Amino acid sequence: MTTQRTKLLDDPELRPFLPLLWVAWSDGDLEEDDLAALRSRVEAMPWLRPAARHALETWLAPDAPPSQREMRTLLDTIHKVSATLSPERRRDLAGLGAELADEGTLRALTELEDALGGGAASELFVHAEAARERPEKAEPQEQAPPFDVGALGAWLDGDVKPVRDRARAFLADPEHRAYGLSMPDYRAKVASWLADLAARGFGQRAYPGITTDEKDLNAFIATFETLAMGDLSLVVRFGVQFGLFGGSIFFLGTEAQRRKWLPQVVNLELPGCFAMSEVGHGSDVQSLETRATWDVASRTFVLHTPAESARKDWVGGAAQHARMATVFAQLEVDGEGHGIHAFLVPIRDTEGNLLEGVRAGDSGHKMGLNGVDNGRLWFDHVRVPEHAMLGRFAWMNADGHYESAIANPKKRFFTMLGTLVGGRISVATASVTAAKVGLAIAIRYASARRQFGPEDGVEMPLLDYPTHQRRLLPRLATTYVLSLAVARLRSGFGQRMREEDAGDTRELEASAAALKALASWHAVETLRECRQACGGQGYLLVNRLPDLCADVEVFTTFEGDNTVLLQLVAKSLLTGFKKRFESTGVAGIARHLLGKARIAVAEKNLLAVRRTDPEHLRDRAFHLAALKYREERLLETAAGRLRKRLEAKRDAHAAMLEVQEHLVALARAHADRLALQWFDEAVAVCPDPQLVPWLDRLGALHALTRLREEAAFFLSEGYFDAQKERALRKETTALLGELRQGAVGLVDAFAIPDACLAAPIAFMDPAHPRW
């Protein structure tokens, strides 16, 4: 204990507290009440990371006073630290002890004279007493938010606020945060957290009608979204166990399979994983090579990995913890292929040993998310019983023949995958939450951190600099837009999945793919900017931004590579464009051309092109019309380019490749319009008139930022001219200044627990003399 406790003194974050520890124990008879008061001061400092807090608690434990040897080590450490400081800074270091000491312990400060040298402690005593008698010099203070932060937070939480609050309570425990661990220790820590979540019933909401009375998955996805305020490795493990593995059983399994397996999933009696992607095929699920061959004689399926390219890769939980896998494989019956189906395949016994025919490997150290045991799986003619095939949509009949409720193999495939769209929605929500955490850290730091300033010597907060505002506030605005958009997506998914027959879910799937891509790219870019905006402090692991940057990067790949997803969105838009005319013939085409002409007259007249007054530039109708115009124009031109190539009898695949970048731009334009439209619809029903002007400013800043980013398109189309582009820039600057006054309140409304921010810079300025 002695060796361990004295080693803690080397922690740089504890150095300002060393005089406090000396004062606390120098008399050797400090009462429990005094120690409790000191401990309460420590507990009131939420910026302390868990390790530092634990270290201070060990030194202030009433039943374990430090030995004489520990006290000598403490004094030696104070001497070592103070030797590198100027006299003024030495006084500051010991000053913390003076500030926290009561009259009975102040006399112990004189014993610091030898350690600090030259009567510094006595000098400090006079300095501290004088400071108490004179008023403190007034310094610029951050103004109170000009709106009700709690009301804004409650509105953002919506009807799932109790669910979010429960997840926040879990995250508020500092024991649920850690950093700097080795990969084995990190994995073990995350596994223990997941077990804690399971024990508290957090996974039950994943299976409405089976393990919960919830009507849909809205509450479960909201839980996932809120947990993303904390450790993202835990979020991924949570999602794999209850969302992907358990979700595959819930959506693809029969009622009997659900009832049998899901109770074991929710309490973690059956840790599982989701084995879909293969190293040779990635997002191309239809081309998977893993085989599941039906043996009618034994009524078993034989799963086999025929080549290295068929290796299941990046399977969360496969390297260490999972005991069963949902394996997607090509089903063969009597030599006939029936496409991709899902099978429950045991891979380990209860002792963690791999089962016969199963081989597993570790993906190794990754850029981030090293608390997740990603692994690889191979199968060597592994037999599983008939009921191992998840049989909601297909099964083997009593005669041993294949049957399916969906005759068309292609439709069956997309129906099966469509039920798993919740994964993309969850990644979108978690991406937005990660961006919120990064912005909360960066904006709170920028409001306190001072640098440079006018000649009178008063330094300015970083957030008062227009350049700093331009780095962070547009990203804050986009985060608000996306937050409300993914909330709409989550709610819509819950409603659709609640229906007995979900029907055609392609529109929902396209929206989920579009917003997942938009949100995950936004999170990556935002966290990178937050890291840089915090300078050297943003590079320290203790301030959490490096881990967030590394962890969220793979969200652009999770549940489908973003570029691939946007191509699927574009194909969906093209299909819808084609259907506009198939059902209405010539009349439909005429109506479309007439509507197009009206848009051209309304949007491309001189008044609209050149109008630059603030009322117009902040008008959501203008923003949405511009984004809609871009989307429609890209859709028309993409369809035209494809039609020309097909009419020239070009191969359809080759034709798509030639316009691939055009299609991605179209899908991004669709996502932009959809996100702003859903944000606008949410704001329109906000019941608090005090909040609406701030939400309007956020929406306007986001929209004007996007219009300026796509200025080349709008200028080339004649949608607005150079004068209007300059006006957009000017109005953006005005919005930055207005939003700066509420920036801290806007991030505080996210209600991120202090233990999740877990960054010293989120709570105070480390360069400030009082820090």
PDB file of N, CA, C and O in Angstrom, residues 105-146:
ATOM      1  N   THR A 105      -5.032  24.180  10.944  1.00  0.00           N
ATOM      2  CA  THR A 105      -3.999  23.527  10.124  1.00  0.00           C
ATOM      3  C   THR A 105      -3.103  24.533   9.409  1.00  0.00           C
ATOM      4  O   THR A 105      -2.086  24.140   8.845  1.00  0.00           O
ATOM      5  N   LEU A 106      -3.458  25.816   9.433  1.00  0.00           N
ATOM      6  CA  LEU A 106      -2.621  26.816   8.760  1.00  0.00           C
ATOM      7  C   LEU A 106      -1.199  26.839   9.326  1.00  0.00           C
ATOM      8  O   LEU A 106      -0.228  27.088   8.608  1.00  0.00           O
ATOM      9  N   ARG A 107      -1.085  26.576  10.607  1.00  0.00           N
ATOM     10  CA  ARG A 107       0.247  26.621  11.216  1.00  0.00           C
ATOM     11  C   ARG A 107       1.179  25.568  10.608  1.00  0.00           C
ATOM     12  O   ARG A 107       2.399  25.718  10.647  1.00  0.00           O
ATOM     13  N   ALA A 108       0.576  24.512  10.061  1.00  0.00           N
ATOM     14  CA  ALA A 108       1.424  23.484   9.450  1.00  0.00           C
ATOM     15  C   ALA A 108       2.124  24.002   8.201  1.00  0.00           C
ATOM     16  O   ALA A 108       3.115  23.414   7.768  1.00  0.00           O
ATOM     17  N   LEU A 109       1.649  25.105   7.641  1.00  0.00           N
ATOM     18  CA  LEU A 109       2.291  25.641   6.450  1.00  0.00           C
ATOM     19  C   LEU A 109       3.714  26.120   6.741  1.00  0.00           C
ATOM     20  O   LEU A 109       4.563  26.137   5.845  1.00  0.00           O
ATOM     21  N   THR A 110       3.964  26.519   7.962  1.00  0.00           N
ATOM     22  CA  THR A 110       5.321  26.984   8.273  1.00  0.00           C
ATOM     23  C   THR A 110       6.345  25.877   8.092  1.00  0.00           C
ATOM     24  O   THR A 110       7.520  26.146   7.844  1.00  0.00           O
ATOM     25  N   GLU A 111       5.896  24.621   8.237  1.00  0.00           N
ATOM     26  CA  GLU A 111       6.812  23.503   8.068  1.00  0.00           C
ATOM     27  C   GLU A 111       7.211  23.302   6.609  1.00  0.00           C
ATOM     28  O   GLU A 111       8.081  22.502   6.298  1.00  0.00           O
ATOM     29  N   LEU A 112       6.542  24.046   5.706  1.00  0.00           N
ATOM     30  CA  LEU A 112       6.919  23.962   4.299  1.00  0.00           C
ATOM     31  C   LEU A 112       8.124  24.845   3.973  1.00  0.00           C
ATOM     32  O   LEU A 112       8.635  24.808   2.860  1.00  0.00           O
ATOM     33  N   GLU A 113       8.591  25.651   4.937  1.00  0.00           N
ATOM     34  CA  GLU A 113       9.664  26.593   4.655  1.00  0.00           C
ATOM     35  C   GLU A 113      10.907  25.890   4.108  1.00  0.00           C
ATOM     36  O   GLU A 113      11.490  26.314   3.111  1.00  0.00           O
ATOM     37  N   ASP A 114      11.313  24.789   4.766  1.00  0.00           N
ATOM     38  CA  ASP A 114      12.511  24.103   4.316  1.00  0.00           C
ATOM     39  C   ASP A 114      12.334  23.510   2.932  1.00  0.00           C
ATOM     40  O   ASP A 114      13.269  23.491   2.126  1.00  0.00           O
ATOM     41  N   ALA A 115      11.128  23.016   2.668  1.00  0.00           N
ATOM     42  CA  ALA A 115      10.880  22.404   1.361  1.00  0.00           C
ATOM     43  C   ALA A 115      10.830  23.440   0.249  1.00  0.00           C
ATOM     44  O   ALA A 115      11.356  23.237  -0.836  1.00  0.00           O
ATOM     45  N   LEU A 116      10.183  24.594   0.542  1.00  0.00           N
ATOM     46  CA  LEU A 116      10.027  25.603  -0.505  1.00  0.00           C
ATOM     47  C   LEU A 116      11.192  26.583  -0.530  1.00  0.00           C
ATOM     48  O   LEU A 116      11.397  27.265  -1.529  1.00  0.00           O
ATOM     49  N   GLY A 117      11.927  26.665   0.552  1.00  0.00           N
ATOM     50  CA  GLY A 117      13.135  27.484   0.575  1.00  0.00           C
ATOM     51  C   GLY A 117      12.882  28.943   0.888  1.00  0.00           C
ATOM     52  O   GLY A 117      11.949  29.566   0.398  1.00  0.00           O
ATOM     53  N   GLY A 118      13.748  29.496   1.754  1.00  0.00           N
ATOM     54  CA  GLY A 118      13.786  30.935   1.950  1.00  0.00           C
ATOM     55  C   GLY A 118      12.534  31.563   2.512  1.00  0.00           C
ATOM     56  O   GLY A 118      12.201  32.685   2.151  1.00  0.00           O
ATOM     57  N   GLY A 119      11.837  30.864   3.399  1.00  0.00           N
ATOM     58  CA  GLY A 119      10.687  31.481   4.036  1.00  0.00           C
ATOM     59  C   GLY A 119       9.486  31.634   3.136  1.00  0.00           C
ATOM     60  O   GLY A 119       8.624  32.473   3.380  1.00  0.00           O
ATOM     61  N   ALA A 120       9.430  30.815   2.078  1.00  0.00           N
ATOM     62  CA  ALA A 120       8.315  30.949   1.134  1.00  0.00           C
ATOM     63  C   ALA A 120       6.981  30.681   1.799  1.00  0.00           C
ATOM     64  O   ALA A 120       5.974  31.297   1.467  1.00  0.00           O
ATOM     65  N   ALA A 121       6.954  29.752   2.769  1.00  0.00           N
ATOM     66  CA  ALA A 121       5.687  29.427   3.408  1.00  0.00           C
ATOM     67  C   ALA A 121       5.189  30.599   4.248  1.00  0.00           C
ATOM     68  O   ALA A 121       4.006  30.927   4.237  1.00  0.00           O
ATOM     69  N   SER A 122       6.096  31.249   4.976  1.00  0.00           N
ATOM     70  CA  SER A 122       5.696  32.410   5.758  1.00  0.00           C
ATOM     71  C   SER A 122       5.229  33.524   4.842  1.00  0.00           C
ATOM     72  O   SER A 122       4.236  34.213   5.114  1.00  0.00           O
ATOM     73  N   GLU A 123       5.960  33.700   3.741  1.00  0.00           N
ATOM     74  CA  GLU A 123       5.572  34.697   2.753  1.00  0.00           C
ATOM     75  C   GLU A 123       4.185  34.382   2.203  1.00  0.00           C
ATOM     76  O   GLU A 123       3.358  35.273   1.989  1.00  0.00           O
ATOM     77  N   LEU A 124       3.960  33.089   2.005  1.00  0.00           N
ATOM     78  CA  LEU A 124       2.668  32.645   1.498  1.00  0.00           C
ATOM     79  C   LEU A 124       1.567  32.956   2.504  1.00  0.00           C
ATOM     80  O   LEU A 124       0.476  33.398   2.133  1.00  0.00           O
ATOM     81  N   PHE A 125       1.842  32.733   3.793  1.00  0.00           N
ATOM     82  CA  PHE A 125       0.848  32.967   4.825  1.00  0.00           C
ATOM     83  C   PHE A 125       0.374  34.415   4.772  1.00  0.00           C
ATOM     84  O   PHE A 125      -0.833  34.696   4.785  1.00  0.00           O
ATOM     85  N   VAL A 126       1.317  35.333   4.699  1.00  0.00           N
ATOM     86  CA  VAL A 126       0.968  36.752   4.622  1.00  0.00           C
ATOM     87  C   VAL A 126       0.179  37.031   3.343  1.00  0.00           C
ATOM     88  O   VAL A 126      -0.823  37.750   3.331  1.00  0.00           O
ATOM     89  N   HIS A 127       0.647  36.439   2.251  1.00  0.00           N
ATOM     90  CA  HIS A 127       0.001  36.631   0.948  1.00  0.00           C
ATOM     91  C   HIS A 127      -1.443  36.124   0.987  1.00  0.00           C
ATOM     92  O   HIS A 127      -2.360  36.796   0.492  1.00  0.00           O
ATOM     93  N   ALA A 128      -1.658  34.959   1.596  1.00  0.00           N
ATOM     94  CA  ALA A 128      -2.992  34.382   1.647  1.00  0.00           C
ATOM     95  C   ALA A 128      -3.925  35.207   2.532  1.00  0.00           C
ATOM     96  O   ALA A 128      -5.081  35.437   2.184  1.00  0.00           O
ATOM     97  N   GLU A 129      -3.393  35.661   3.704  1.00  0.00           N
ATOM     98  CA  GLU A 129      -4.213  36.461   4.599  1.00  0.00           C
ATOM     99  C   GLU A 129      -4.619  37.781   3.941  1.00  0.00           C
ATOM    100  O   GLU A 129      -5.755  38.230   4.050  1.00  0.00           O
ATOM    101  N   ALA A 130      -3.654  38.400   3.237  1.00  0.00           N
ATOM    102  CA  ALA A 130      -3.954  39.664   2.560  1.00  0.00           C
ATOM    103  C   ALA A 130      -4.986  39.455   1.466  1.00  0.00           C
ATOM    104  O   ALA A 130      -5.863  40.293   1.248  1.00  0.00           O
ATOM    105  N   ALA A 131      -4.883  38.311   0.789  1.00  0.00           N
ATOM    106  CA  ALA A 131      -5.820  38.038  -0.298  1.00  0.00           C
ATOM    107  C   ALA A 131      -7.238  37.892   0.221  1.00  0.00           C
ATOM    108  O   ALA A 131      -8.203  38.258  -0.452  1.00  0.00           O
ATOM    109  N   ARG A 132      -7.353  37.392   1.454  1.00  0.00           N
ATOM    110  CA  ARG A 132      -8.686  37.206   2.011  1.00  0.00           C
ATOM    111  C   ARG A 132      -9.331  38.541   2.379  1.00  0.00           C
ATOM    112  O   ARG A 132     -10.546  38.670   2.430  1.00  0.00           O
ATOM    113  N   GLU A 133      -8.511  39.537   2.672  1.00  0.00           N
ATOM    114  CA  GLU A 133      -9.024  40.822   3.150  1.00  0.00           C
ATOM    115  C   GLU A 133      -9.332  41.779   2.016  1.00  0.00           C
ATOM    116  O   GLU A 133     -10.111  42.711   2.193  1.00  0.00           O
ATOM    117  N   ARG A 134      -8.698  41.603   0.840  1.00  0.00           N
ATOM    118  CA  ARG A 134      -8.950  42.545  -0.255  1.00  0.00           C
ATOM    119  C   ARG A 134      -9.866  41.894  -1.292  1.00  0.00           C
ATOM    120  O   ARG A 134      -9.864  40.681  -1.466  1.00  0.00           O
ATOM    121  N   PRO A 135     -10.675  42.709  -1.957  1.00  0.00           N
ATOM    122  CA  PRO A 135     -11.555  42.149  -2.980  1.00  0.00           C
ATOM    123  C   PRO A 135     -10.757  41.597  -4.148  1.00  0.00           C
ATOM    124  O   PRO A 135      -9.723  42.136  -4.512  1.00  0.00           O
ATOM    125  N   GLU A 136     -11.248  40.518  -4.699  1.00  0.00           N
ATOM    126  CA  GLU A 136     -10.562  39.898  -5.817  1.00  0.00           C
ATOM    127  C   GLU A 136     -10.724  40.768  -7.054  1.00  0.00           C
ATOM    128  O   GLU A 136     -11.779  41.353  -7.301  1.00  0.00           O
ATOM    129  N   LYS A 137      -9.671  40.835  -7.856  1.00  0.00           N
ATOM    130  CA  LYS A 137      -9.701  41.622  -9.089  1.00  0.00           C
ATOM    131  C   LYS A 137     -10.748  41.041 -10.034  1.00  0.00           C
ATOM    132  O   LYS A 137     -10.793  39.845 -10.283  1.00  0.00           O
ATOM    133  N   ALA A 138     -11.598  41.946 -10.508  1.00  0.00           N
ATOM    134  CA  ALA A 138     -12.643  41.498 -11.416  1.00  0.00           C
ATOM    135  C   ALA A 138     -12.049  41.095 -12.757  1.00  0.00           C
ATOM    136  O   ALA A 138     -11.179  41.768 -13.287  1.00  0.00           O
ATOM    137  N   GLU A 139     -12.508  39.992 -13.265  1.00  0.00           N
ATOM    138  CA  GLU A 139     -12.064  39.529 -14.568  1.00  0.00           C
ATOM    139  C   GLU A 139     -13.294  39.258 -15.428  1.00  0.00           C
ATOM    140  O   GLU A 139     -14.378  39.013 -14.914  1.00  0.00           O
ATOM    141  N   PRO A 140     -13.125  39.311 -16.733  1.00  0.00           N
ATOM    142  CA  PRO A 140     -14.265  39.021 -17.612  1.00  0.00           C
ATOM    143  C   PRO A 140     -14.820  37.632 -17.313  1.00  0.00           C
ATOM    144  O   PRO A 140     -14.081  36.670 -17.205  1.00  0.00           O
ATOM    145  N   GLN A 141     -16.125  37.542 -17.176  1.00  0.00           N
ATOM    146  CA  GLN A 141     -16.762  36.276 -16.879  1.00  0.00           C
ATOM    147  C   GLN A 141     -17.693  35.879 -18.025  1.00  0.00           C
ATOM    148  O   GLN A 141     -18.279  36.733 -18.690  1.00  0.00           O
ATOM    149  N   GLU A 142     -17.826  34.603 -18.216  1.00  0.00           N
ATOM    150  CA  GLU A 142     -18.758  34.110 -19.226  1.00  0.00           C
ATOM    151  C   GLU A 142     -20.173  34.465 -18.794  1.00  0.00           C
ATOM    152  O   GLU A 142     -20.576  34.231 -17.655  1.00  0.00           O
ATOM    153  N   GLN A 143     -20.931  35.085 -19.695  1.00  0.00           N
ATOM    154  CA  GLN A 143     -22.287  35.484 -19.383  1.00  0.00           C
ATOM    155  C   GLN A 143     -23.198  34.259 -19.270  1.00  0.00           C
ATOM    156  O   GLN A 143     -22.975  33.238 -19.899  1.00  0.00           O
ATOM    157  N   ALA A 144     -24.223  34.429 -18.444  1.00  0.00           N
ATOM    158  CA  ALA A 144     -25.200  33.353 -18.319  1.00  0.00           C
ATOM    159  C   ALA A 144     -25.904  33.163 -19.654  1.00  0.00           C
ATOM    160  O   ALA A 144     -26.131  34.127 -20.392  1.00  0.00           O
ATOM    161  N   PRO A 145     -26.255  31.929 -19.996  1.00  0.00           N
ATOM    162  CA  PRO A 145     -26.944  31.688 -21.267  1.00  0.00           C
ATOM    163  C   PRO A 145     -28.227  32.500 -21.355  1.00  0.00           C
ATOM    164  O   PRO A 145     -28.962  32.620 -20.361  1.00  0.00           O
ATOM    165  N   PRO A 146     -28.518  33.068 -22.512  1.00  0.00           N
ATOM    166  CA  PRO A 146     -29.724  33.911 -22.663  1.00  0.00           C
ATOM    167  C   PRO A 146     -30.992  33.106 -22.908  1.00  0.00           C
ATOM    168  O   PRO A 146     -31.933  33.595 -23.526  1.00  0.00           O
TER     169      PRO A 146
END
